[in-house]
Amino acid sequence: GDLEAVKDLMGKEYARLRELDIPVETEILAGEPAEELVRHAAEIKARALVLASSGNRTAERGPHGVTSGRVVRSATVPVIVVRDPEAFRAWAWRGSSLRLVVGVDLTHTCDVALRWAADLERSANCELILGHVYWPIAESIRLGVHRPPDAAETRAEVESFLMRDLRKHVRETLGADHGRVVLRAEYGPPGLYL
């Protein structure tokens, strides 16, 4: 039944990738998908996990779906969730540039993601965009900008400080300026806007 269909699909994909001289190993894991993927990635010391988004997105499940959402929250390596495979196909098979958006902040976790993305950028045809979503009121208070947070001049001043701090952090983390930094003022979880 289902297991035979999965084996058949994996066999066809294995053959296609081997024809392109891409080294491939196949493994069928049994158990809860997110737990098994995270466990297996740790066991084989994977540098990243790439998953397809199921498309089953709801408010309760989050922006990716049940399995990919659980993997994102529990994996100890970077996770790329592919919603539309065309960008990857164009990059892998036609030499197009892959646009990578990395959510940046001033945390150690962000530093790990930045280094990983910069490594990928150096070894492949990638465009690195560094995105930061901020809450205007909180950043105005944190930065000591004491004007109404809705005012255009307040937003410009806050964004100037944020841009300075983020660029400095990226330089210190990677040893040079990397990528284009994009700021976005929003209310709510940053993951919804990146």
PDB file of C-alpha atoms in Angstrom, residues 28-180:
ATOM      1  CA  ILE A  28      12.562   5.255   5.422  1.00  0.00           C
ATOM      2  CA  LEU A  29      11.851   6.172   9.035  1.00  0.00           C
ATOM      3  CA  ALA A  30       8.985   4.836  11.118  1.00  0.00           C
ATOM      4  CA  GLY A  31       7.311   6.894  13.828  1.00  0.00           C
ATOM      5  CA  GLU A  32       5.970  10.395  14.369  1.00  0.00           C
ATOM      6  CA  PRO A  33       7.365  12.307  11.353  1.00  0.00           C
ATOM      7  CA  ALA A  34       8.693  15.436  13.096  1.00  0.00           C
ATOM      8  CA  GLU A  35      10.338  13.505  15.915  1.00  0.00           C
ATOM      9  CA  GLU A  36      11.937  11.009  13.530  1.00  0.00           C
ATOM     10  CA  LEU A  37      13.256  13.698  11.160  1.00  0.00           C
ATOM     11  CA  VAL A  38      14.813  15.674  14.017  1.00  0.00           C
ATOM     12  CA  ARG A  39      16.247  12.513  15.611  1.00  0.00           C
ATOM     13  CA  HIS A  40      17.659  11.239  12.325  1.00  0.00           C
ATOM     14  CA  ALA A  41      19.177  14.626  11.438  1.00  0.00           C
ATOM     15  CA  ALA A  42      20.976  14.649  14.791  1.00  0.00           C
ATOM     16  CA  GLU A  43      22.063  11.026  14.389  1.00  0.00           C
ATOM     17  CA  ILE A  44      23.683  11.611  10.982  1.00  0.00           C
ATOM     18  CA  LYS A  45      24.990  15.052  12.013  1.00  0.00           C
ATOM     19  CA  ALA A  46      23.069  16.849   9.257  1.00  0.00           C
ATOM     20  CA  ARG A  47      23.956  20.512   8.662  1.00  0.00           C
ATOM     21  CA  ALA A  48      20.371  21.388   7.668  1.00  0.00           C
ATOM     22  CA  LEU A  49      16.913  19.935   7.074  1.00  0.00           C
ATOM     23  CA  VAL A  50      14.893  20.764   3.963  1.00  0.00           C
ATOM     24  CA  LEU A  51      11.189  19.939   4.106  1.00  0.00           C
ATOM     25  CA  ALA A  52       8.224  20.395   1.843  1.00  0.00           C
ATOM     26  CA  SER A  53       5.351  22.348   3.325  1.00  0.00           C
ATOM     27  CA  SER A  54       2.208  20.271   3.370  1.00  0.00           C
ATOM     28  CA  GLY A  55       0.040  23.239   2.636  1.00  0.00           C
ATOM     29  CA  ASN A  56      -2.226  22.355   5.577  1.00  0.00           C
ATOM     30  CA  ARG A  57      -1.934  25.741   7.248  1.00  0.00           C
ATOM     31  CA  THR A  58      -4.363  26.999   9.847  1.00  0.00           C
ATOM     32  CA  ALA A  59      -4.118  29.485  12.671  1.00  0.00           C
ATOM     33  CA  GLU A  60      -3.579  26.642  15.147  1.00  0.00           C
ATOM     34  CA  ARG A  61      -0.915  24.917  13.075  1.00  0.00           C
ATOM     35  CA  GLY A  62       1.064  28.018  12.196  1.00  0.00           C
ATOM     36  CA  PRO A  63       2.392  29.210   8.847  1.00  0.00           C
ATOM     37  CA  HIS A  64       3.928  25.896   7.689  1.00  0.00           C
ATOM     38  CA  GLY A  65       1.804  22.918   8.726  1.00  0.00           C
ATOM     39  CA  VAL A  66       1.934  20.399  11.538  1.00  0.00           C
ATOM     40  CA  THR A  67       5.080  18.395  10.725  1.00  0.00           C
ATOM     41  CA  SER A  68       7.238  21.208   9.377  1.00  0.00           C
ATOM     42  CA  GLY A  69       6.144  23.490  12.230  1.00  0.00           C
ATOM     43  CA  ARG A  70       7.187  20.886  14.802  1.00  0.00           C
ATOM     44  CA  VAL A  71      10.508  20.317  13.055  1.00  0.00           C
ATOM     45  CA  VAL A  72      11.205  24.065  12.928  1.00  0.00           C
ATOM     46  CA  ARG A  73      10.533  24.346  16.670  1.00  0.00           C
ATOM     47  CA  SER A  74      12.585  21.317  17.749  1.00  0.00           C
ATOM     48  CA  ALA A  75      15.466  20.889  15.295  1.00  0.00           C
ATOM     49  CA  THR A  76      18.972  21.826  16.349  1.00  0.00           C
ATOM     50  CA  VAL A  77      20.045  22.592  12.759  1.00  0.00           C
ATOM     51  CA  PRO A  78      18.737  25.153  10.259  1.00  0.00           C
ATOM     52  CA  VAL A  79      15.424  24.165   8.646  1.00  0.00           C
ATOM     53  CA  ILE A  80      14.284  25.284   5.211  1.00  0.00           C
ATOM     54  CA  VAL A  81      10.592  24.788   4.496  1.00  0.00           C
ATOM     55  CA  VAL A  82       9.843  24.735   0.774  1.00  0.00           C
ATOM     56  CA  ARG A  83       6.345  25.922  -0.007  1.00  0.00           C
ATOM     57  CA  ASP A  84       6.744  26.316  -3.783  1.00  0.00           C
ATOM     58  CA  PRO A  85       9.479  24.122  -5.289  1.00  0.00           C
ATOM     59  CA  GLU A  86       9.909  26.227  -8.440  1.00  0.00           C
ATOM     60  CA  ALA A  87      12.518  28.540  -6.858  1.00  0.00           C
ATOM     61  CA  PHE A  88      14.600  25.515  -5.843  1.00  0.00           C
ATOM     62  CA  ARG A  89      14.227  23.915  -9.275  1.00  0.00           C
ATOM     63  CA  ALA A  90      15.333  27.125 -10.992  1.00  0.00           C
ATOM     64  CA  TRP A  91      18.307  27.387  -8.629  1.00  0.00           C
ATOM     65  CA  ALA A  92      19.374  23.728  -8.736  1.00  0.00           C
ATOM     66  CA  TRP A  93      18.737  22.921 -12.376  1.00  0.00           C
ATOM     67  CA  ARG A  94      18.851  26.218 -14.274  1.00  0.00           C
ATOM     68  CA  GLY A  95      21.487  28.202 -12.377  1.00  0.00           C
ATOM     69  CA  SER A  96      19.140  30.939 -11.150  1.00  0.00           C
ATOM     70  CA  SER A  97      20.023  32.816  -7.988  1.00  0.00           C
ATOM     71  CA  LEU A  98      18.294  31.572  -4.837  1.00  0.00           C
ATOM     72  CA  ARG A  99      16.993  34.404  -2.680  1.00  0.00           C
ATOM     73  CA  LEU A 100      17.506  33.587   1.007  1.00  0.00           C
ATOM     74  CA  VAL A 101      15.741  35.661   3.653  1.00  0.00           C
ATOM     75  CA  VAL A 102      17.290  35.351   7.104  1.00  0.00           C
ATOM     76  CA  GLY A 103      15.403  36.815  10.039  1.00  0.00           C
ATOM     77  CA  VAL A 104      18.016  38.756  12.000  1.00  0.00           C
ATOM     78  CA  ASP A 105      18.153  40.017  15.547  1.00  0.00           C
ATOM     79  CA  LEU A 106      20.946  40.363  18.096  1.00  0.00           C
ATOM     80  CA  THR A 107      20.852  36.798  19.480  1.00  0.00           C
ATOM     81  CA  HIS A 108      23.287  33.881  19.376  1.00  0.00           C
ATOM     82  CA  THR A 109      20.714  31.769  17.537  1.00  0.00           C
ATOM     83  CA  CYS A 110      20.590  34.389  14.822  1.00  0.00           C
ATOM     84  CA  ASP A 111      24.390  34.332  14.593  1.00  0.00           C
ATOM     85  CA  VAL A 112      24.293  30.588  13.845  1.00  0.00           C
ATOM     86  CA  ALA A 113      21.684  31.116  11.107  1.00  0.00           C
ATOM     87  CA  LEU A 114      23.677  34.020   9.645  1.00  0.00           C
ATOM     88  CA  ARG A 115      26.884  31.983   9.471  1.00  0.00           C
ATOM     89  CA  TRP A 116      25.066  29.065   7.865  1.00  0.00           C
ATOM     90  CA  ALA A 117      23.391  31.299   5.252  1.00  0.00           C
ATOM     91  CA  ALA A 118      26.683  33.103   4.527  1.00  0.00           C
ATOM     92  CA  ASP A 119      28.391  29.722   3.997  1.00  0.00           C
ATOM     93  CA  LEU A 120      25.658  28.745   1.543  1.00  0.00           C
ATOM     94  CA  GLU A 121      25.942  32.110  -0.203  1.00  0.00           C
ATOM     95  CA  ARG A 122      29.699  31.602  -0.661  1.00  0.00           C
ATOM     96  CA  SER A 123      29.321  28.113  -2.103  1.00  0.00           C
ATOM     97  CA  ALA A 124      26.242  28.604  -4.288  1.00  0.00           C
ATOM     98  CA  ASN A 125      24.504  31.253  -6.363  1.00  0.00           C
ATOM     99  CA  CYS A 126      22.462  32.976  -3.623  1.00  0.00           C
ATOM    100  CA  GLU A 127      21.218  36.439  -2.788  1.00  0.00           C
ATOM    101  CA  LEU A 128      21.150  37.034   0.948  1.00  0.00           C
ATOM    102  CA  ILE A 129      18.466  39.342   2.353  1.00  0.00           C
ATOM    103  CA  LEU A 130      18.492  40.033   6.064  1.00  0.00           C
ATOM    104  CA  GLY A 131      15.041  40.833   7.418  1.00  0.00           C
ATOM    105  CA  HIS A 132      14.101  42.252  10.794  1.00  0.00           C
ATOM    106  CA  VAL A 133      10.524  42.739  11.963  1.00  0.00           C
ATOM    107  CA  TYR A 134      10.042  45.087  14.879  1.00  0.00           C
ATOM    108  CA  TRP A 135       7.239  46.465  16.985  1.00  0.00           C
ATOM    109  CA  PRO A 136       7.449  50.279  16.749  1.00  0.00           C
ATOM    110  CA  ILE A 137       6.273  51.052  20.303  1.00  0.00           C
ATOM    111  CA  ALA A 138       8.657  48.586  21.961  1.00  0.00           C
ATOM    112  CA  GLU A 139      11.635  49.725  19.880  1.00  0.00           C
ATOM    113  CA  SER A 140      10.869  53.415  20.528  1.00  0.00           C
ATOM    114  CA  ILE A 141      10.909  52.745  24.267  1.00  0.00           C
ATOM    115  CA  ARG A 142      14.013  50.519  24.116  1.00  0.00           C
ATOM    116  CA  LEU A 143      15.929  53.085  22.087  1.00  0.00           C
ATOM    117  CA  GLY A 144      14.785  56.053  24.179  1.00  0.00           C
ATOM    118  CA  VAL A 145      12.970  57.803  21.328  1.00  0.00           C
ATOM    119  CA  HIS A 146      10.390  59.837  23.254  1.00  0.00           C
ATOM    120  CA  ARG A 147       7.865  60.930  20.657  1.00  0.00           C
ATOM    121  CA  PRO A 148       4.563  59.384  19.611  1.00  0.00           C
ATOM    122  CA  PRO A 149       5.470  56.024  18.020  1.00  0.00           C
ATOM    123  CA  ASP A 150       3.130  56.640  15.076  1.00  0.00           C
ATOM    124  CA  ALA A 151       4.981  59.758  13.937  1.00  0.00           C
ATOM    125  CA  ALA A 152       6.935  59.383  10.686  1.00  0.00           C
ATOM    126  CA  GLU A 153      10.026  61.041  12.168  1.00  0.00           C
ATOM    127  CA  THR A 154       9.946  58.583  15.089  1.00  0.00           C
ATOM    128  CA  ARG A 155       9.791  55.616  12.727  1.00  0.00           C
ATOM    129  CA  ALA A 156      12.681  57.032  10.666  1.00  0.00           C
ATOM    130  CA  GLU A 157      14.804  57.566  13.802  1.00  0.00           C
ATOM    131  CA  VAL A 158      14.017  54.100  15.177  1.00  0.00           C
ATOM    132  CA  GLU A 159      14.825  52.493  11.820  1.00  0.00           C
ATOM    133  CA  SER A 160      18.095  54.430  11.609  1.00  0.00           C
ATOM    134  CA  PHE A 161      19.163  53.071  15.027  1.00  0.00           C
ATOM    135  CA  LEU A 162      17.997  49.539  14.189  1.00  0.00           C
ATOM    136  CA  MET A 163      19.801  49.562  10.839  1.00  0.00           C
ATOM    137  CA  ARG A 164      22.996  50.753  12.509  1.00  0.00           C
ATOM    138  CA  ASP A 165      22.800  48.094  15.236  1.00  0.00           C
ATOM    139  CA  LEU A 166      21.891  45.239  12.869  1.00  0.00           C
ATOM    140  CA  ARG A 167      24.608  46.116  10.330  1.00  0.00           C
ATOM    141  CA  LYS A 168      27.174  46.330  13.140  1.00  0.00           C
ATOM    142  CA  HIS A 169      26.036  42.960  14.496  1.00  0.00           C
ATOM    143  CA  VAL A 170      26.230  41.340  11.047  1.00  0.00           C
ATOM    144  CA  ARG A 171      29.744  42.779  10.503  1.00  0.00           C
ATOM    145  CA  GLU A 172      30.890  41.478  13.897  1.00  0.00           C
ATOM    146  CA  THR A 173      29.318  38.051  13.290  1.00  0.00           C
ATOM    147  CA  LEU A 174      30.475  37.509   9.703  1.00  0.00           C
ATOM    148  CA  GLY A 175      33.536  39.754   9.538  1.00  0.00           C
ATOM    149  CA  ALA A 176      32.054  41.887   6.738  1.00  0.00           C
ATOM    150  CA  ASP A 177      28.835  43.416   5.493  1.00  0.00           C
ATOM    151  CA  HIS A 178      26.594  40.747   3.984  1.00  0.00           C
ATOM    152  CA  GLY A 179      23.319  41.001   2.215  1.00  0.00           C
ATOM    153  CA  ARG A 180      20.721  43.685   2.064  1.00  0.00           C
TER     154      ARG A 180
END
